[in-house]
Short mmCIF file of C-alpha atoms in Angstrom, two decimals:
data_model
loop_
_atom_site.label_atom_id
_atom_site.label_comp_id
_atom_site.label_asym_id
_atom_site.label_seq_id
_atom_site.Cartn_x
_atom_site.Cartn_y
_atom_site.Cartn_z
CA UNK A 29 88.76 142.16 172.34
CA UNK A 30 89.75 145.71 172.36
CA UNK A 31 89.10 146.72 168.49
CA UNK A 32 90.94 150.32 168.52
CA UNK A 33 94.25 150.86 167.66
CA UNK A 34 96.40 153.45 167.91
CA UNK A 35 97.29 154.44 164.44
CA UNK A 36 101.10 153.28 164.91
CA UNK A 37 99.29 149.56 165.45
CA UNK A 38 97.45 149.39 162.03
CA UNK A 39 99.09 146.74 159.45
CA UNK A 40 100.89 144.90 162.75
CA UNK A 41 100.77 140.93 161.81
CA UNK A 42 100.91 138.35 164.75
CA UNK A 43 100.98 134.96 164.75
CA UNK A 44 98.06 133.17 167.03
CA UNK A 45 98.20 129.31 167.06
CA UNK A 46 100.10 129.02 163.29
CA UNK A 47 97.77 131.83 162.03
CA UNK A 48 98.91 134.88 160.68
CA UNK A 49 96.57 137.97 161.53
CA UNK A 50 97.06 141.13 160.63
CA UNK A 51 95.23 144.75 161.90
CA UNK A 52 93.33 146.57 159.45
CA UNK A 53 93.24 149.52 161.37
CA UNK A 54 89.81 148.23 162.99
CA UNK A 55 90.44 144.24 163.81
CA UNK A 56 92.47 141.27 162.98
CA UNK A 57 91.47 139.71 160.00
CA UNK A 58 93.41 136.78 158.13
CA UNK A 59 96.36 138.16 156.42
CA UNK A 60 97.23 137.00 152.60
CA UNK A 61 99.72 136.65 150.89
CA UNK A 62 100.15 140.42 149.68
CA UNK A 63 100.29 141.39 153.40
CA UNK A 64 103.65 139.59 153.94
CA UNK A 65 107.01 140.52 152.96
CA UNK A 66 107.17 138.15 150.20
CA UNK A 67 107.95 139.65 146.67
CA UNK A 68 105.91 138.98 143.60
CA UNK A 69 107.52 140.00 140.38
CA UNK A 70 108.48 138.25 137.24
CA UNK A 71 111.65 136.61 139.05
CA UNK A 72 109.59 134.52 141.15
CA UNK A 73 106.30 134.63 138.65
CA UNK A 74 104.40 130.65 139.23
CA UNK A 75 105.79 130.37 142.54
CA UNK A 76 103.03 128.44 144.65
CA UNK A 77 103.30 129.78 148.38
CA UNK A 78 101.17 128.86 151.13
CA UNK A 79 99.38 130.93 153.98
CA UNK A 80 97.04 130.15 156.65
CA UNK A 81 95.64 127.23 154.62
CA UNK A 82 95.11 128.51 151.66
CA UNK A 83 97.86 128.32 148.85
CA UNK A 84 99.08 131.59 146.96
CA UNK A 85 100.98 131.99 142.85
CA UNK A 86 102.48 134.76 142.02
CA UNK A 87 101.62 136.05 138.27
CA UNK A 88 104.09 137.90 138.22
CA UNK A 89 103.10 141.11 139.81
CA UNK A 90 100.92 139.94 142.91
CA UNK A 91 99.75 136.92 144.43
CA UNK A 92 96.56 135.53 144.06
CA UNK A 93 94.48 132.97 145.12
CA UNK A 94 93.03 129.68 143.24
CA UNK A 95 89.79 130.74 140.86
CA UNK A 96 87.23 128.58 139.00
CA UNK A 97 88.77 125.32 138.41
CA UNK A 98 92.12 125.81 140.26
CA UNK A 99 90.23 125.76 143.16
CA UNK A 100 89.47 121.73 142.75
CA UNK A 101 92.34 121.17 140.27
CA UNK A 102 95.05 123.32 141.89
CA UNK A 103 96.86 126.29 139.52
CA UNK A 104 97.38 125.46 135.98
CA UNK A 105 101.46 126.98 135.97
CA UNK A 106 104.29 126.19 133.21
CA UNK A 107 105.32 123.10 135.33
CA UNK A 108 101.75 121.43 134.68
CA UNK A 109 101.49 122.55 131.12
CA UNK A 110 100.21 118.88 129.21
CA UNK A 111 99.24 117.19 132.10
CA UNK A 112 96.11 115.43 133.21
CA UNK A 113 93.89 116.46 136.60
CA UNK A 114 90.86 115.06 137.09
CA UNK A 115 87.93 115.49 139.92
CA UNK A 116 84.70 114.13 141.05
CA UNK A 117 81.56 116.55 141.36
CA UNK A 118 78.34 114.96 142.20
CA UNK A 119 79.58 111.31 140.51
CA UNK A 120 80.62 113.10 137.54
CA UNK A 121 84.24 112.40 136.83
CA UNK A 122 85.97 114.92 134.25
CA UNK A 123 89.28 114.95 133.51
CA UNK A 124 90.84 118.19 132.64
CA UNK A 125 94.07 119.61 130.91
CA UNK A 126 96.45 121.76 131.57
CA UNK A 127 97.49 124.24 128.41
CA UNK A 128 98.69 127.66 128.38
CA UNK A 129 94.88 128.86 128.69
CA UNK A 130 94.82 127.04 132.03
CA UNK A 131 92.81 124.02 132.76
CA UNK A 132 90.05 122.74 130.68
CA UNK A 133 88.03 119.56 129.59
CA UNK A 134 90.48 117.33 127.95
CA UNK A 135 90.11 115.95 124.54
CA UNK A 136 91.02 112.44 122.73
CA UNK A 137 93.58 114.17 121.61
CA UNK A 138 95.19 115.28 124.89
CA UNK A 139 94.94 111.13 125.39
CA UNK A 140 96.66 109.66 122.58
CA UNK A 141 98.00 112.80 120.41
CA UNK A 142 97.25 114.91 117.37
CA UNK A 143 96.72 112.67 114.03
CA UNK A 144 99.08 113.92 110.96
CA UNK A 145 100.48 112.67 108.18
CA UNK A 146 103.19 111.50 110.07
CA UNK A 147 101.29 108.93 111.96
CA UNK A 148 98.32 108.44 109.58
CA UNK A 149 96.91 104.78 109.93
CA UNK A 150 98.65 103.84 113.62
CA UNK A 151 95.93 102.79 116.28
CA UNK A 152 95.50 104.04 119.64
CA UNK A 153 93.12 102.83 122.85
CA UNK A 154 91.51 105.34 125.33
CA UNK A 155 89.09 103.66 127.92
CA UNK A 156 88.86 100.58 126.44
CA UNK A 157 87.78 102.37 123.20
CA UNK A 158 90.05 101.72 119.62
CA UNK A 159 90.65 104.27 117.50
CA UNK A 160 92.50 104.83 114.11
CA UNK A 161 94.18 107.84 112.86
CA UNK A 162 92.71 109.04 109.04
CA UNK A 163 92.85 112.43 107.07
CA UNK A 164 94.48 114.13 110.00
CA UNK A 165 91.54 113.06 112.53
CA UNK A 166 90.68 110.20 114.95
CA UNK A 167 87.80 107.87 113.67
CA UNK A 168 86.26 105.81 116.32
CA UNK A 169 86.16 102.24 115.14
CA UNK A 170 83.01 100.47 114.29
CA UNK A 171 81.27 97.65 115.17
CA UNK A 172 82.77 95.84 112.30
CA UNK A 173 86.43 97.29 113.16
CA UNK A 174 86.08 96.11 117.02
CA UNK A 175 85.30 92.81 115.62
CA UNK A 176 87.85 92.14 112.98
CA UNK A 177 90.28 94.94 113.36
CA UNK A 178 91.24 98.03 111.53
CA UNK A 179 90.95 97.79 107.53
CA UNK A 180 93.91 99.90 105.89
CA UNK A 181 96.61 99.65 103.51
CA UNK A 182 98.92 96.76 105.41
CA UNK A 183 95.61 94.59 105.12
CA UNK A 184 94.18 95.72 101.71
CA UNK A 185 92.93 92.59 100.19
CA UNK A 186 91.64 90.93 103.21
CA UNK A 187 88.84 88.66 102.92
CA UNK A 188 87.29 87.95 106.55
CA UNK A 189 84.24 87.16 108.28
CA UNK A 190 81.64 87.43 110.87
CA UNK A 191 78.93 86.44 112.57
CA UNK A 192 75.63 88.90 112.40
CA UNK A 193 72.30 88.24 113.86
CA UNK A 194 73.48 84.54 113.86
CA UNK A 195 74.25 84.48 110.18
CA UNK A 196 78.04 84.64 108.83
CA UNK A 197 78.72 88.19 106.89
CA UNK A 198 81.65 88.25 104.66
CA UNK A 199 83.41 91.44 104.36
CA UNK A 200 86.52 92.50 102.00
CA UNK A 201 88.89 95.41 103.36
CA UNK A 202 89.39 97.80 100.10
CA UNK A 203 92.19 99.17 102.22
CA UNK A 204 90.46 101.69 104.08
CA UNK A 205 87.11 100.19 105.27
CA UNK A 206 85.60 97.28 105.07
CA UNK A 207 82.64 96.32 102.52
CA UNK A 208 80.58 93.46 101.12
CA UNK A 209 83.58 92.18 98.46
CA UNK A 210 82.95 92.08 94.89
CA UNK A 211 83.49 90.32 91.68
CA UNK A 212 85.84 92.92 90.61
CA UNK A 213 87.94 92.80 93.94
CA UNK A 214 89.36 89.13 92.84
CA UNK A 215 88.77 89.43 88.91
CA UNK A 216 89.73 93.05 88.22
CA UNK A 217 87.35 94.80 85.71
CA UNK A 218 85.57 93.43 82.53
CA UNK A 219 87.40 94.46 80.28
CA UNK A 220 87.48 92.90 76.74
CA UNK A 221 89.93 90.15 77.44
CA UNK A 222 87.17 88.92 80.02
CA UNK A 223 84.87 88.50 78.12
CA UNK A 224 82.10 85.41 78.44
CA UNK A 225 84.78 84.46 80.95
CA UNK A 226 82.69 82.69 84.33
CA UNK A 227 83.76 83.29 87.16
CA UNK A 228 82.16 82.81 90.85
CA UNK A 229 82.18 84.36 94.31
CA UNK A 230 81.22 82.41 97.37
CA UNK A 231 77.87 81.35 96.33
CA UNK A 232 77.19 83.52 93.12
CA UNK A 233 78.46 82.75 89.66
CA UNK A 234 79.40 85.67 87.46
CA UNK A 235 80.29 86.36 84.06
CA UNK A 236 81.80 89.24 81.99
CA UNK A 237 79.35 90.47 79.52
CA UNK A 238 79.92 92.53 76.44
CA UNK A 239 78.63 95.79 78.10
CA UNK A 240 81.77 95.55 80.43
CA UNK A 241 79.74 94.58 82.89
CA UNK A 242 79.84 91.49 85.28
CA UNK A 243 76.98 89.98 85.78
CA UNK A 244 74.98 86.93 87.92
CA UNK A 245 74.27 83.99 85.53
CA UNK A 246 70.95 83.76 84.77
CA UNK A 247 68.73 80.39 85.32
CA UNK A 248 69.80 79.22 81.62
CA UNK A 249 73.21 79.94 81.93
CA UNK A 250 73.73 78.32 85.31
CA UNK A 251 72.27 74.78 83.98
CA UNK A 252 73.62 74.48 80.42
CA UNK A 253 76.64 77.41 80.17
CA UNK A 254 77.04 81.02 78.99
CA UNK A 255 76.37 81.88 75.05
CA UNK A 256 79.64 82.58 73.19
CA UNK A 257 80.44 83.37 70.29
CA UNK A 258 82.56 79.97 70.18
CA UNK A 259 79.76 78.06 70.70
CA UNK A 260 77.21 79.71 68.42
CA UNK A 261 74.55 77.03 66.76
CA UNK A 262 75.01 75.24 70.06
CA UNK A 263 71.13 73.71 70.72
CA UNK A 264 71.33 72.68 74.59
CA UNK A 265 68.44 71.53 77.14
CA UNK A 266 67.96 72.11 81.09
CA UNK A 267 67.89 68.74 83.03
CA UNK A 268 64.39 67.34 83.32
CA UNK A 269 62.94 70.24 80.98
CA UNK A 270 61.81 69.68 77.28
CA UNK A 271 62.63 73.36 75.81
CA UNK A 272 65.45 73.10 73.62
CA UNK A 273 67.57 76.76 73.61
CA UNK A 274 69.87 78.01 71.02
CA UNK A 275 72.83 79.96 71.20
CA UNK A 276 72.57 83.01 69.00
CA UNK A 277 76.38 83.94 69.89
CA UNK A 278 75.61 85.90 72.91
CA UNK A 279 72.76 84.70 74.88
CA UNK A 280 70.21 81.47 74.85
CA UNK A 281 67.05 81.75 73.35
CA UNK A 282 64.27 79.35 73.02
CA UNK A 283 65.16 76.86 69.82
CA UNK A 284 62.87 77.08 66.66
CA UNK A 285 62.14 74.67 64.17
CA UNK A 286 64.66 76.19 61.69
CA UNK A 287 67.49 76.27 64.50
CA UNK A 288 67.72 72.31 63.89
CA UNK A 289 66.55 71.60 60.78
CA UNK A 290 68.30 74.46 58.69
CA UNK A 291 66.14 77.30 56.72
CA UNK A 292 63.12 76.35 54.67
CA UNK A 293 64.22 76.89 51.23
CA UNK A 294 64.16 75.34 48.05
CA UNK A 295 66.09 72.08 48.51
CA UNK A 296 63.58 71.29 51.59
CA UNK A 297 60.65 71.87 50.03
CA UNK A 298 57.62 69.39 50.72
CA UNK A 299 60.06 68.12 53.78
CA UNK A 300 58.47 67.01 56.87
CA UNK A 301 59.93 67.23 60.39
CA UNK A 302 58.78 66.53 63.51
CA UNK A 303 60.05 68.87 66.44
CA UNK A 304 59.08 68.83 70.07
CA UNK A 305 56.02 66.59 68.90
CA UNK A 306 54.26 68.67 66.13
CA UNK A 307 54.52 68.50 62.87
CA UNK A 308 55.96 71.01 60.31
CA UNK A 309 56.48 71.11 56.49
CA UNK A 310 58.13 73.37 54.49
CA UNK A 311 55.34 74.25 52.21
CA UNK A 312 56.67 77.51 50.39
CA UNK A 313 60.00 77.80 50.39
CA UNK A 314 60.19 80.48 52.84
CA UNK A 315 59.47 78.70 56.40
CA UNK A 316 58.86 76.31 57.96
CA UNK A 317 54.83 75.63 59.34
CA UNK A 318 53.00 73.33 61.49
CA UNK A 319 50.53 71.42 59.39
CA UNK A 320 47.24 70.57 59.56
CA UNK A 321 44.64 68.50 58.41
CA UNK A 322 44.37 67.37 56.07
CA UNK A 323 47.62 67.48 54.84
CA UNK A 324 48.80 65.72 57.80
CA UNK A 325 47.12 62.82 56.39
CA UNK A 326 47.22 62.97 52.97
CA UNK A 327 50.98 64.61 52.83
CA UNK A 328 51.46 67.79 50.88
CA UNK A 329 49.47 69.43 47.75
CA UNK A 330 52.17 69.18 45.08
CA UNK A 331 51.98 70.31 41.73
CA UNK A 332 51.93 66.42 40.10
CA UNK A 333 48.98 66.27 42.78
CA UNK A 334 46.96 69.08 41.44
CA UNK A 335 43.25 68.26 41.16
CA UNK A 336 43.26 64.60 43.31
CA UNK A 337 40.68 64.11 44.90
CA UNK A 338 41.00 62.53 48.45
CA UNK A 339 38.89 61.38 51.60
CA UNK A 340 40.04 62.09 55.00
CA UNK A 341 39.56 59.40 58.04
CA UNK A 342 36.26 61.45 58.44
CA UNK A 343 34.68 60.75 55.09
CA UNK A 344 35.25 64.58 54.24
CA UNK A 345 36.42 64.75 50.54
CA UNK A 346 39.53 67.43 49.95
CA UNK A 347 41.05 68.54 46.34
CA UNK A 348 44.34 69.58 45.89
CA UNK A 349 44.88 73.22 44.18
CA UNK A 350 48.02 74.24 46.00
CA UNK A 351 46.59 73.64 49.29
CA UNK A 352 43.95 70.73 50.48
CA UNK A 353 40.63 72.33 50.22
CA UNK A 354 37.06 71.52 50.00
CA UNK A 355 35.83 70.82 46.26
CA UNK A 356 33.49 72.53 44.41
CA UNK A 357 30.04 70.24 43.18
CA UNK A 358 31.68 70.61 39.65
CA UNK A 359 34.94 69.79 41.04
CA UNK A 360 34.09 66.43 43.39
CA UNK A 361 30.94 65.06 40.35
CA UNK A 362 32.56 67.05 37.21
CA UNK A 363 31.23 69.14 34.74
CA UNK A 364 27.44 68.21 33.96
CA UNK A 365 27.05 68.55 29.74
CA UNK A 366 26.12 66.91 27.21
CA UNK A 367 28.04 64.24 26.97
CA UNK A 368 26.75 62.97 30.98
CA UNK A 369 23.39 64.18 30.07
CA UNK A 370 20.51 62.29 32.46
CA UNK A 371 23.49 61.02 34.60
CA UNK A 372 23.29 60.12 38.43
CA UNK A 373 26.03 60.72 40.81
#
């Protein structure tokens, strides 16, 4: 090959089987695109042309060949603006975008659109995946969402379930997500027309306390009812349990003596009841005791009773001086004078 040319030969192009060569002055190299005749200018700016193999695009003032990612994706031009490309490098598929940057990796949004106000709440799938448009954004749905589906305004009251860890989970959808429903979701809030009303969800009974609050029945409540003031006075038992409770207008306590038999005053007094088993008296006009011996045997000191003497089942001797009590020696034999001089008791 004869490399030297005669200075009228340099830039000659010849074709030699479909190739286009062209002299540099010192050999034939591979022409391009710039070496031919073809114009470049912002008439025919994108145009895609092709030479020995390798494809050309004008930008507008010369032609150039693919760079970076146009060399697997082919040139990113006006025509390909918002479309898809996608290649596979070392079993690592990536799809990429077209935009007037060129091509890059595509986003969910270059899938299924921008989320606005316009379409807030409509769903959208992208490999197999569901998503839901909120607050301008894309949230990927949860396990929960994949399951039952998309909580939001057009199901906003749902009650639904499913099954976790072999269990079944009830959820409520507030209108935007789903949660673990509440009282308040089917009774609205306590409020004071609520009040001591019962009311139960699934499982759990509730009721709407005077602290605006609803709240799970306790033991008491569940067996004989909730306090009210409708039922104050009310004395009630559990099944199978000997505790009496009374209703002090807004919650249960344990009954008292006085609960059933009425205050210990004047028009009771020396009364005997028994409650629960024991024994009480009211002794003083002020409340009611338990009594004990002796006046569980012998009944109660009374003023008309003042200074008996009594035994008990025991043989023990008692006097009464407002209470039983042990006697003095001058008290149980009498006074020792004159008049029982030399006497023997």
């Amino acid at each position: 090959k004869n490399n030297s040319f005669p200075p009228t030969g340099k830039s000659q192009k010849h074709y030699y089987k479909d190739t286009l060569y062209i002299c540099d002055g010192y050999d034939w190299v591979l022409a391009t695109m710039n070496d031919t005749d073809a114009e470049c200018d912002d008439e025919n700016k994108w145009e895609i042309q092709k030479l020995n193999g390798t494809q050309y695009l004008c930008d507008g003032s010369t032609w150039r060949k693919p760079s970076g990612d146009e060399e697997k994706l082919g040139f990113c031009t006006p025509s390909t603006i918002g479309k898809m490309n996608s290649t596979v490098l070392r079993n690592d598929t990536t799809d990429y975008y077209c935009d007037t940057t060129g091509w890059r990796p595509a986003t969910l949004t270059d899938y299924i659109g921008e989320c606005t106000d316009k379409n807030k709440w409509e769903e959208a799938t992208h490999k197999n995946k569901h998503y839901i448009c909120k607050v301008r954004s894309w949230y990927l749905a949860t396990p929960t969402e994949d399951s039952l589906g998309f909580c939001k305004p057009s199901r906003g009251g749902t009650l639904d379930s499913m099954i976790v860890s072999g269990e079944v989970r009830r959820v409520y959808c507030d209108s935007s997500i789903w949660r673990f429903p509440r009282i308040t979701d089917f009774e609205g809030e306590c409020d004071s027309s609520k009040f001591y009303k019962v009311a139960a969800l699934f499982d759990t009974t509730y009721t709407c306390r005077t602290t605006k609050k609803w709240t799970v029945l306790d033991s008491i409540e569940q067996g004989i009812g909730v306090c009210s003031p409708k039922i104050k006075g009310k004395i009630d038992s559990l099944k199978n349990d000997s505790i009496s409770y009374y209703c002090d207008s807004t919650k249960w306590r344990t009954a008292t003596v006085q609960d059933y038999y009425g205050p210990c005053d004047s028009s009771k007094l020396y009364t005997e009841k028994i409650f629960h088993g024991v024994q009480y008296g009211c002794m003083n006009a002020r409340s009611w005791e338990k009594m004990t011996a002796p006046t569980t045997e012998f009944g109660f000191c009374t003023p008309e009773l003042k200074g008996t003497l009594k035994l008990d089942k025991k043989g023990i001797l008692y006097i009464c001086d407002s209470t039983w009590r042990k006697p003095t020696l001058d008290e149980a034999l009498g006074e020792c004078g004159t008049s029982n001089e030399g006497t023997i008791k």
